[in-house]
Short mmCIF file of C-alpha atoms in Angstrom, two decimals:
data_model
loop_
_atom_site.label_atom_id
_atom_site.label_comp_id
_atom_site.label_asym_id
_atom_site.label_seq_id
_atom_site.Cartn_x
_atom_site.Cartn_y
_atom_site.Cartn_z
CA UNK A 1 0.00 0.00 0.00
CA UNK A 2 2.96 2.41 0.50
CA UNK A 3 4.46 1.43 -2.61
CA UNK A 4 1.32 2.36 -4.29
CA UNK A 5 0.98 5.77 -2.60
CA UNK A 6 4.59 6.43 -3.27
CA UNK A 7 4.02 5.67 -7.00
CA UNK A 8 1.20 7.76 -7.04
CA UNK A 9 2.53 10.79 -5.63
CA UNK A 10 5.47 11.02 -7.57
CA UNK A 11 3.11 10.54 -10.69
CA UNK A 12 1.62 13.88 -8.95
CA UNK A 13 4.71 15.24 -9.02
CA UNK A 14 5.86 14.67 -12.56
CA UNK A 15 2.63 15.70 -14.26
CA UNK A 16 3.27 19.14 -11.49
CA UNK A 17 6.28 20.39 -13.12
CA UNK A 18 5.63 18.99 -17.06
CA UNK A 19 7.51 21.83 -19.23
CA UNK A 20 5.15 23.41 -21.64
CA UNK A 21 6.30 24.35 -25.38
CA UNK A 22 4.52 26.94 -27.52
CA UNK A 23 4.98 28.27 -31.04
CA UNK A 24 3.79 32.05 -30.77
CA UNK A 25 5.14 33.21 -33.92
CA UNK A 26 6.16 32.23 -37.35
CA UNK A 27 6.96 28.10 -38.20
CA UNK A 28 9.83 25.74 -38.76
CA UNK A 29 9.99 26.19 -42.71
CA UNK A 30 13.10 28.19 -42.72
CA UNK A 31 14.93 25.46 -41.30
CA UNK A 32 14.51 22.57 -43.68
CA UNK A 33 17.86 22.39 -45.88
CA UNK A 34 20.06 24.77 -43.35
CA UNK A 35 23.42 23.60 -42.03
CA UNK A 36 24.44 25.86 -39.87
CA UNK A 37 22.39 27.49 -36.86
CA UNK A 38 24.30 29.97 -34.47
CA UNK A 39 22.99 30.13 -30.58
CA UNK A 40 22.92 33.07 -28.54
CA UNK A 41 22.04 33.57 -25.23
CA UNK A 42 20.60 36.55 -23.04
CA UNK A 43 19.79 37.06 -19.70
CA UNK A 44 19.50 40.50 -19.34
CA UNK A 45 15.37 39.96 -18.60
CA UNK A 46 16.39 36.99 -15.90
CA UNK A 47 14.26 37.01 -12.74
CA UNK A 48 14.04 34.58 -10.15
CA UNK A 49 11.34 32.29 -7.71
CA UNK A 50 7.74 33.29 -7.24
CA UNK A 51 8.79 36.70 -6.68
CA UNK A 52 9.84 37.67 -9.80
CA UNK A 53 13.35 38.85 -7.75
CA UNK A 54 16.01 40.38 -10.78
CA UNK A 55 19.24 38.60 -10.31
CA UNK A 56 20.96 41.08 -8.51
CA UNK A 57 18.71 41.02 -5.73
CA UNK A 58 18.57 36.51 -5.90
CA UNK A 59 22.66 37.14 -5.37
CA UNK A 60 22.29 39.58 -2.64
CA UNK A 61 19.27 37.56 -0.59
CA UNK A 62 20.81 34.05 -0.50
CA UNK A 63 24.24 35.76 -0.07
CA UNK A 64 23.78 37.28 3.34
CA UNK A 65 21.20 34.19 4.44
CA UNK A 66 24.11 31.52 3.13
CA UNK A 67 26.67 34.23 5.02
CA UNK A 68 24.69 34.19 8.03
CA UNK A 69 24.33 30.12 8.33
CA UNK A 70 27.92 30.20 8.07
CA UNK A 71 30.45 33.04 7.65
CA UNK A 72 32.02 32.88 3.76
CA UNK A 73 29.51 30.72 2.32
CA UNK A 74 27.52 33.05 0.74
CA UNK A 75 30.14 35.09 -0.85
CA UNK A 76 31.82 31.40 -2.42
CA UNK A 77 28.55 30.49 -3.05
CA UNK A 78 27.94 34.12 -5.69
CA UNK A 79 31.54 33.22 -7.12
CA UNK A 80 30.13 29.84 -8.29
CA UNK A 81 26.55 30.87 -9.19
CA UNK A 82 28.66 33.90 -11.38
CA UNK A 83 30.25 31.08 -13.30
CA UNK A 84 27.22 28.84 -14.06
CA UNK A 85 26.18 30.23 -17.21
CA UNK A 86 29.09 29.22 -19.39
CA UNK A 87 29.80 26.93 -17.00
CA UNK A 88 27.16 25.10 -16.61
CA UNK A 89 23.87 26.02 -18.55
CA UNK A 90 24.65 27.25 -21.92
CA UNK A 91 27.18 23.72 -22.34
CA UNK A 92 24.21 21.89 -21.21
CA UNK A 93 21.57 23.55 -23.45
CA UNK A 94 24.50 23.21 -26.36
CA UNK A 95 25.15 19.81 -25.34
CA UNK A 96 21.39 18.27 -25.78
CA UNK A 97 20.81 20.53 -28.83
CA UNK A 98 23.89 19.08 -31.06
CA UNK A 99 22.96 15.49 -29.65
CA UNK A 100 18.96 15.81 -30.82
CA UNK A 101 19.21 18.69 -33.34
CA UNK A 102 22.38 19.10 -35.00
CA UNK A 103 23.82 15.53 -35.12
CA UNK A 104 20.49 14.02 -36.28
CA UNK A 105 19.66 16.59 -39.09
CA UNK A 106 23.98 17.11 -39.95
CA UNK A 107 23.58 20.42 -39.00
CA UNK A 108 26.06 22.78 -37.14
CA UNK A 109 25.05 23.88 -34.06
CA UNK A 110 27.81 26.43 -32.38
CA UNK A 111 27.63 30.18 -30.54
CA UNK A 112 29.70 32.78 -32.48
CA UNK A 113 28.77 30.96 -35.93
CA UNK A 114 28.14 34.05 -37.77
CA UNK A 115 28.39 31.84 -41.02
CA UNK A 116 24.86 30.82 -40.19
CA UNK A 117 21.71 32.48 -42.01
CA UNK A 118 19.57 31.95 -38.62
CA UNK A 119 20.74 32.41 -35.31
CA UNK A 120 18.74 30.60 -32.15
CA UNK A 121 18.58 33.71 -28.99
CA UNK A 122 17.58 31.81 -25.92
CA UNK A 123 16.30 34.51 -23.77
CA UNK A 124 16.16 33.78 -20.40
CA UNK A 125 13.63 34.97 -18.67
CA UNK A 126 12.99 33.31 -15.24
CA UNK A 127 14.03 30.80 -12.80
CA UNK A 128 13.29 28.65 -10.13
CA UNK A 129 16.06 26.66 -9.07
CA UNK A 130 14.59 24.01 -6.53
CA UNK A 131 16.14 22.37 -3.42
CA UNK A 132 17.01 18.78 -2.50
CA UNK A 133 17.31 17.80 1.22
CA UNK A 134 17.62 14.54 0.75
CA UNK A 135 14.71 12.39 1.31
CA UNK A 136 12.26 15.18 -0.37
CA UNK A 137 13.36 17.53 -3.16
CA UNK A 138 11.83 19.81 -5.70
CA UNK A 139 13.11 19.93 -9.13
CA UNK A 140 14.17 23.48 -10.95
CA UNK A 141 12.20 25.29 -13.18
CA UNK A 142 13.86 27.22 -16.21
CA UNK A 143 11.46 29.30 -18.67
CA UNK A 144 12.76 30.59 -21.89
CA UNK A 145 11.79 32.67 -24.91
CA UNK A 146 13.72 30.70 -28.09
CA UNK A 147 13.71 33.34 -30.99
CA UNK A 148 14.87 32.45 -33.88
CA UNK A 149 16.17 35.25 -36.21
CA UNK A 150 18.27 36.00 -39.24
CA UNK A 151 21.93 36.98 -38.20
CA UNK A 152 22.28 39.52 -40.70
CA UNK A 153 19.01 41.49 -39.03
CA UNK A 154 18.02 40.24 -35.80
CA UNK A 155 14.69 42.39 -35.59
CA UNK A 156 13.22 39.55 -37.90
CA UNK A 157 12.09 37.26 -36.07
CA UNK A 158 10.80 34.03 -38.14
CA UNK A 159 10.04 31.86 -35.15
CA UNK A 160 9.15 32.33 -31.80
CA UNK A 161 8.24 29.38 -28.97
CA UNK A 162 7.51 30.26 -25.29
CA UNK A 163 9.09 27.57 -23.12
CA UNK A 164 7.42 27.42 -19.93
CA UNK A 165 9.22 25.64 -16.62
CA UNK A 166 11.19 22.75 -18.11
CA UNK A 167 12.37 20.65 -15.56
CA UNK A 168 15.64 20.19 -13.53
CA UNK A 169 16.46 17.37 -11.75
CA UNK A 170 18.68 14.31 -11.66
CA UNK A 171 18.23 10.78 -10.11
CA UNK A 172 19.48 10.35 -6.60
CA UNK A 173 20.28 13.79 -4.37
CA UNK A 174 21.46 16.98 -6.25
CA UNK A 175 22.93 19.60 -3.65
CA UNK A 176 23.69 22.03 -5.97
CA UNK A 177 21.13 24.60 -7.07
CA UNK A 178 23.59 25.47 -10.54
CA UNK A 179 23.65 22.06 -11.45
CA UNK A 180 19.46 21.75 -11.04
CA UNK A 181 19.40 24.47 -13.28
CA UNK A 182 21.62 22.79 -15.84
CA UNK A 183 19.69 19.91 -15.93
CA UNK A 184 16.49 22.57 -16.95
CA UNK A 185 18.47 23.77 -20.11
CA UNK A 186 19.08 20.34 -21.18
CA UNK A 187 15.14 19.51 -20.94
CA UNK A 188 14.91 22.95 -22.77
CA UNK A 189 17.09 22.30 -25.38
CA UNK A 190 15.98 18.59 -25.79
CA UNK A 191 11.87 19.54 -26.00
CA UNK A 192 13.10 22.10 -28.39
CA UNK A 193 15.08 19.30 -30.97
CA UNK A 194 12.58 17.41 -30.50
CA UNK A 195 9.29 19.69 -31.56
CA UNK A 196 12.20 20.44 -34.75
CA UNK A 197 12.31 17.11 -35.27
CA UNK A 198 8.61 16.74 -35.57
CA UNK A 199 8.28 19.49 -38.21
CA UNK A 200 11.26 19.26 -40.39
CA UNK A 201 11.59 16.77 -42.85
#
């Protein structure tokens, strides 16, 4: 009977925190024959948890609490979140999009590619990173704006998809916040190779 609840709880929890895809603008017809797509990404929108905090003020607020748990933890802590983005995210989004997207359809899939007729901007636009304390956790959350635009003018837009909380997490116990994260680009990325997948022959 435990086993049963167990099961049916974390069925709960995985239908919870299912990432949600949506094309808002344009389609995938550009795509078909293309070689080369260059990435971008921008945070410069970024906020963070329920309360919509803008980085700066996420840094500063877990900062002094992790500094006031124990002295220096906080500041080592904002060293390692600084480095997380080409650290840890944009490899991971890269990483899932060259093993669905570009290795499937032979295409190149690199940032600073400015060979490519279409670049990919992953805007950034809000995050939840989770927790994990051991015997009960809570996966991240990572929402993202994927425009797709030509390189040469980057006000055209030819597709747009709103990616809504894609899911971090990992089997077994995850400690690290930055690493949660990561895991919610990959999902990102993945979905997004995927849905091309689907509508480019």
């Amino acid at each position: 009977m435990k086993k049963i609840l167990l099961l049916a709880f974390l069925c709960v929890s995985t239908v919870g925190f299912a990432q949600k895809m949506k094309v808002t603008k344009g389609d995938f017809k550009f795509l078909s024959g293309q070689k080369e797509l260059n990435v971008e990404f921008n945070y410069s929108e970024l906020k963070l948890l329920k309360e919509n905090l803008t980085e700066e003020e996420y840094i500063n607020q877990r900062t002094e609490d992790l500094n006031k748990k124990t002295k220096g933890t906080g500041t080592t802590w904002a060293k390692k979140w600084a480095g997380s983005k080409e650290g840890i995210w944009n490899p991971k989004f890269m990483e899932l999009l060259n093993k669905y997207y570009g290795a499937e359809k032979n295409v190149t899939v690199e940032e600073g590619l400015t060979s490519a007729k279409y670049t990919l901007i992953v805007d950034v636009v809000w995050i939840y990173p989770g927790w994990d304390a051991a015997v009960m956790k809570q996966p991240a959350k990572v929402s993202t704006v994927l425009r797709f635009v030509e390189t040469a003018n980057k006000s055209n837009v030819v597709l747009e998809i709103d990616s809504k909380e894609a899911p971090g997490d990992q089997w077994g116990s995850n400690f690290s916040n930055e690493t949660r994260v990561g895991e919610g680009f990959a999902k990102t990325a993945k979905s997004l190779a995927k849905m091309i997948e689907k509508k480019v022959k």
